[in-house]
mmCIF file of N, CA and C in Angstrom:
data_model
loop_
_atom_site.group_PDB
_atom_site.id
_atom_site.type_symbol
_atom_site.label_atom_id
_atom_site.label_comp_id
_atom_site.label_asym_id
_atom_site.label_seq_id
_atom_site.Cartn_x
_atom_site.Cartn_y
_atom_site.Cartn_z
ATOM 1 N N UNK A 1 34.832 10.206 24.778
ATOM 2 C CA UNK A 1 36.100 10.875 25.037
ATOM 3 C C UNK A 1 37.169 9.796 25.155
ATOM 4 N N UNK A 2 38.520 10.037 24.356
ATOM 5 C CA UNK A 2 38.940 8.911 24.721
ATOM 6 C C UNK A 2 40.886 9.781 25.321
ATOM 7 N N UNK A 3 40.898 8.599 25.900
ATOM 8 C CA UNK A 3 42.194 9.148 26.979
ATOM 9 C C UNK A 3 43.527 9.446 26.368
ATOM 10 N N UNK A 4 43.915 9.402 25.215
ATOM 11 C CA UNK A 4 45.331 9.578 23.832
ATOM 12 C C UNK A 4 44.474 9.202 22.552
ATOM 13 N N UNK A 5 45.740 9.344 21.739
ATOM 14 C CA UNK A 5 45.223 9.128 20.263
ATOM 15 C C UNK A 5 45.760 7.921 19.976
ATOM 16 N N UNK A 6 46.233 6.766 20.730
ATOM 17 C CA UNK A 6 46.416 5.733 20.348
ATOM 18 C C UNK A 6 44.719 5.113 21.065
ATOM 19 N N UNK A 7 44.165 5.347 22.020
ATOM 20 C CA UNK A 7 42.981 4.884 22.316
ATOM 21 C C UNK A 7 41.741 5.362 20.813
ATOM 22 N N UNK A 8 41.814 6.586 20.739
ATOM 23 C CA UNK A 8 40.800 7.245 19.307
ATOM 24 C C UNK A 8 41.688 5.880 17.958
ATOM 25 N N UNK A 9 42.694 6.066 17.739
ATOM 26 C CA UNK A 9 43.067 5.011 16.567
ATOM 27 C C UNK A 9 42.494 3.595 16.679
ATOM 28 N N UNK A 10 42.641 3.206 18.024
ATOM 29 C CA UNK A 10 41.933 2.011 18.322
ATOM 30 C C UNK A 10 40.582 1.648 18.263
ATOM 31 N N UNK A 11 39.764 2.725 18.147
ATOM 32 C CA UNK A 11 38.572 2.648 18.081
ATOM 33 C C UNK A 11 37.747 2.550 16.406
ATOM 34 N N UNK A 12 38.714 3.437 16.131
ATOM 35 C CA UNK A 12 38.194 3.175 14.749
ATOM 36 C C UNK A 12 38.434 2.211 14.019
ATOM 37 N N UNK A 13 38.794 1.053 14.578
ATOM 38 C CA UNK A 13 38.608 -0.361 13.907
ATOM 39 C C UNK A 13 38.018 -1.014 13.932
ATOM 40 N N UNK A 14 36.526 -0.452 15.128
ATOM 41 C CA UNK A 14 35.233 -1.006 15.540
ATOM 42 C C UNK A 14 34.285 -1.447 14.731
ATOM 43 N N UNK A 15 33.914 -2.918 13.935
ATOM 44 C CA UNK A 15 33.209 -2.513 12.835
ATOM 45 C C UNK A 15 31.712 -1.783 13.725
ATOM 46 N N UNK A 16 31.410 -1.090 14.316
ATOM 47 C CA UNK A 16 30.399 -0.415 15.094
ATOM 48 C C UNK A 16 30.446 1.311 14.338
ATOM 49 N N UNK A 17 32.016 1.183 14.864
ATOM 50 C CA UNK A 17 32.699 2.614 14.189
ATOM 51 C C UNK A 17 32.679 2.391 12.686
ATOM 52 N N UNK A 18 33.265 1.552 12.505
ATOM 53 C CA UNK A 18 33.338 2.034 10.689
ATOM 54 C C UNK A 18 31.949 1.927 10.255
ATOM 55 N N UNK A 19 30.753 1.423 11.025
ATOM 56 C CA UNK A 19 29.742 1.551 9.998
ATOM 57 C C UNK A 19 29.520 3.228 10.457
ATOM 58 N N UNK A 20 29.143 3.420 11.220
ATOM 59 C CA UNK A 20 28.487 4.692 12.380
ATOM 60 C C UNK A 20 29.196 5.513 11.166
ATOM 61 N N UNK A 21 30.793 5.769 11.104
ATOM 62 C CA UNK A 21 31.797 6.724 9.872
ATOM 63 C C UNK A 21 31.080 6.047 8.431
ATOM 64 N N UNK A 22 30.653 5.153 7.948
ATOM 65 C CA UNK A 22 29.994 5.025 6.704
ATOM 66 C C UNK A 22 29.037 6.000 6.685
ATOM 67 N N UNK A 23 28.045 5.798 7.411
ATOM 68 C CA UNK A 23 26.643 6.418 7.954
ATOM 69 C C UNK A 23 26.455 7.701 7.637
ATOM 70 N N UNK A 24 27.993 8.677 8.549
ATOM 71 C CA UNK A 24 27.866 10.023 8.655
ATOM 72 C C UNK A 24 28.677 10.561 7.405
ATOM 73 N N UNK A 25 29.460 9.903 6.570
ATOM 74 C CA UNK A 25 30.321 10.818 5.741
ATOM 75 C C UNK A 25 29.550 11.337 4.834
ATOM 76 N N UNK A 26 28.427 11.418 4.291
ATOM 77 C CA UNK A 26 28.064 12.697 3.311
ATOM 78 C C UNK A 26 27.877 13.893 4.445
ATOM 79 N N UNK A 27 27.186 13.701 5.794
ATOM 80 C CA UNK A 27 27.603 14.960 6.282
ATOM 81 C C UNK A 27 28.735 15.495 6.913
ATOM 82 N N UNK A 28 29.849 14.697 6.836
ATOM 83 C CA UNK A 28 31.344 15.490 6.870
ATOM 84 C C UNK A 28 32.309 15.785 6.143
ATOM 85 N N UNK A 29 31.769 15.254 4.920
ATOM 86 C CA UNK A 29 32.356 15.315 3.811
ATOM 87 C C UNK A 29 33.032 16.729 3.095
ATOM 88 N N UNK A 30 31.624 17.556 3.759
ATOM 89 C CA UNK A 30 32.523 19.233 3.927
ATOM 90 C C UNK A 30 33.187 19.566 4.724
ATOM 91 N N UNK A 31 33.715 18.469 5.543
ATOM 92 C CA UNK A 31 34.608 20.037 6.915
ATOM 93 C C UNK A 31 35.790 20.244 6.567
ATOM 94 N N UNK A 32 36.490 21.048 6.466
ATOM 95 C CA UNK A 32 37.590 21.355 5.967
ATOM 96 C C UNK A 32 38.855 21.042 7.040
ATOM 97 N N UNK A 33 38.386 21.127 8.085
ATOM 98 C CA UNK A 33 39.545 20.849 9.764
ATOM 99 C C UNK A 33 39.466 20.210 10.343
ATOM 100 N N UNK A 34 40.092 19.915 11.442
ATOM 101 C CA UNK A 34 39.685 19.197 12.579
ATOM 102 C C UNK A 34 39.785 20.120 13.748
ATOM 103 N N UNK A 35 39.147 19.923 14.903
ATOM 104 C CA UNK A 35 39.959 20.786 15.906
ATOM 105 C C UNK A 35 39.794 20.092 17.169
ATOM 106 N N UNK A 36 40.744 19.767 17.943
ATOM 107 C CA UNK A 36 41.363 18.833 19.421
ATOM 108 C C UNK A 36 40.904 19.430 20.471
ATOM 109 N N UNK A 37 39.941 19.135 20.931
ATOM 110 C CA UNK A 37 40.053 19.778 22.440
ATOM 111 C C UNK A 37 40.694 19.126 23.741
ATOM 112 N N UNK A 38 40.647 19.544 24.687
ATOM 113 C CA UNK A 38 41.132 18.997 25.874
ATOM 114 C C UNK A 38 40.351 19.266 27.058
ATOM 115 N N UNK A 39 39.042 18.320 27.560
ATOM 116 C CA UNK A 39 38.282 18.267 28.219
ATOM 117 C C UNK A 39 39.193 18.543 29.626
ATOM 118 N N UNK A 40 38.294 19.350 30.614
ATOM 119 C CA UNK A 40 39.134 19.876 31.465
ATOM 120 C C UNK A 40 38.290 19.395 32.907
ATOM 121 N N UNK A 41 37.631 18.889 32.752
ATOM 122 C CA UNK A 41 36.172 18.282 33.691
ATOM 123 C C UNK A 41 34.566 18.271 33.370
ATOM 124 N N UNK A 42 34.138 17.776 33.740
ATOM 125 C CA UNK A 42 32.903 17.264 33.546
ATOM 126 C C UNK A 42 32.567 15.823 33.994
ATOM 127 N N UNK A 43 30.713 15.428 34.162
ATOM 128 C CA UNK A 43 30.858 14.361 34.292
ATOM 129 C C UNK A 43 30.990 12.946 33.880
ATOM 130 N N UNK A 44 31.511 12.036 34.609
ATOM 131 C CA UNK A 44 32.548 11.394 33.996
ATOM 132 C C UNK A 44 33.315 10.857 33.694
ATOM 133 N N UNK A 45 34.309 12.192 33.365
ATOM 134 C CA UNK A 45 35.851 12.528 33.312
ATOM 135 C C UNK A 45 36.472 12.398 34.748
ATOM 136 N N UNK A 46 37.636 11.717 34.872
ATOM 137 C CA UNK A 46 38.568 11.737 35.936
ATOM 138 C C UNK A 46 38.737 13.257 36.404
ATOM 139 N N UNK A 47 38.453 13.030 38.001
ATOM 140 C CA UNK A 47 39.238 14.696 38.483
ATOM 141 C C UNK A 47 40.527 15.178 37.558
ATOM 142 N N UNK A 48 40.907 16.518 37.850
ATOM 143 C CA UNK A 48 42.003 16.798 37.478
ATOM 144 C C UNK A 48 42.952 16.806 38.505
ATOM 145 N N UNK A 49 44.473 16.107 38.189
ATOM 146 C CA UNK A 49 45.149 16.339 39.464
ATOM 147 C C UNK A 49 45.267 17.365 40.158
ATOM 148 N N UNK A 50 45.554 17.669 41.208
ATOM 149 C CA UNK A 50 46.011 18.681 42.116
ATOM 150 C C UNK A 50 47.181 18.938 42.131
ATOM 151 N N UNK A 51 47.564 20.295 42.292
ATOM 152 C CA UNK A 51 49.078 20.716 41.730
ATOM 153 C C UNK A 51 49.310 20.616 43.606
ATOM 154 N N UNK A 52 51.127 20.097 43.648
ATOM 155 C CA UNK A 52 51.843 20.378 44.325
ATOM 156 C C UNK A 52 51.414 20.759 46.108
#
């Protein structure tokens, strides 16, 4: 999980990452989307703040 999309951009310059993305692209080679989630807790993950 990473904390913005300047941390995810940063990562993929890992040669760890670019092999791991060599590795997997015939099986993603079909997905047509992407889709963003927003982890809301688990373990981990930083609490979520407390409102007000």
């Amino acid at each position: 999980v990473w904390t913005d999309q300047a941390s995810h951009k940063a990562s993929l310059q890992l040669p760890e990452v670019q092999a791991a993305i060599a590795r997997a692209r015939p099986f993603i080679a079909g997905f047509e989307f992407q889709i963003e989630t927003h982890p809301v807790g688990g373990f981990g993950l930083p609490a979520p703040e407390k409102a007000g």
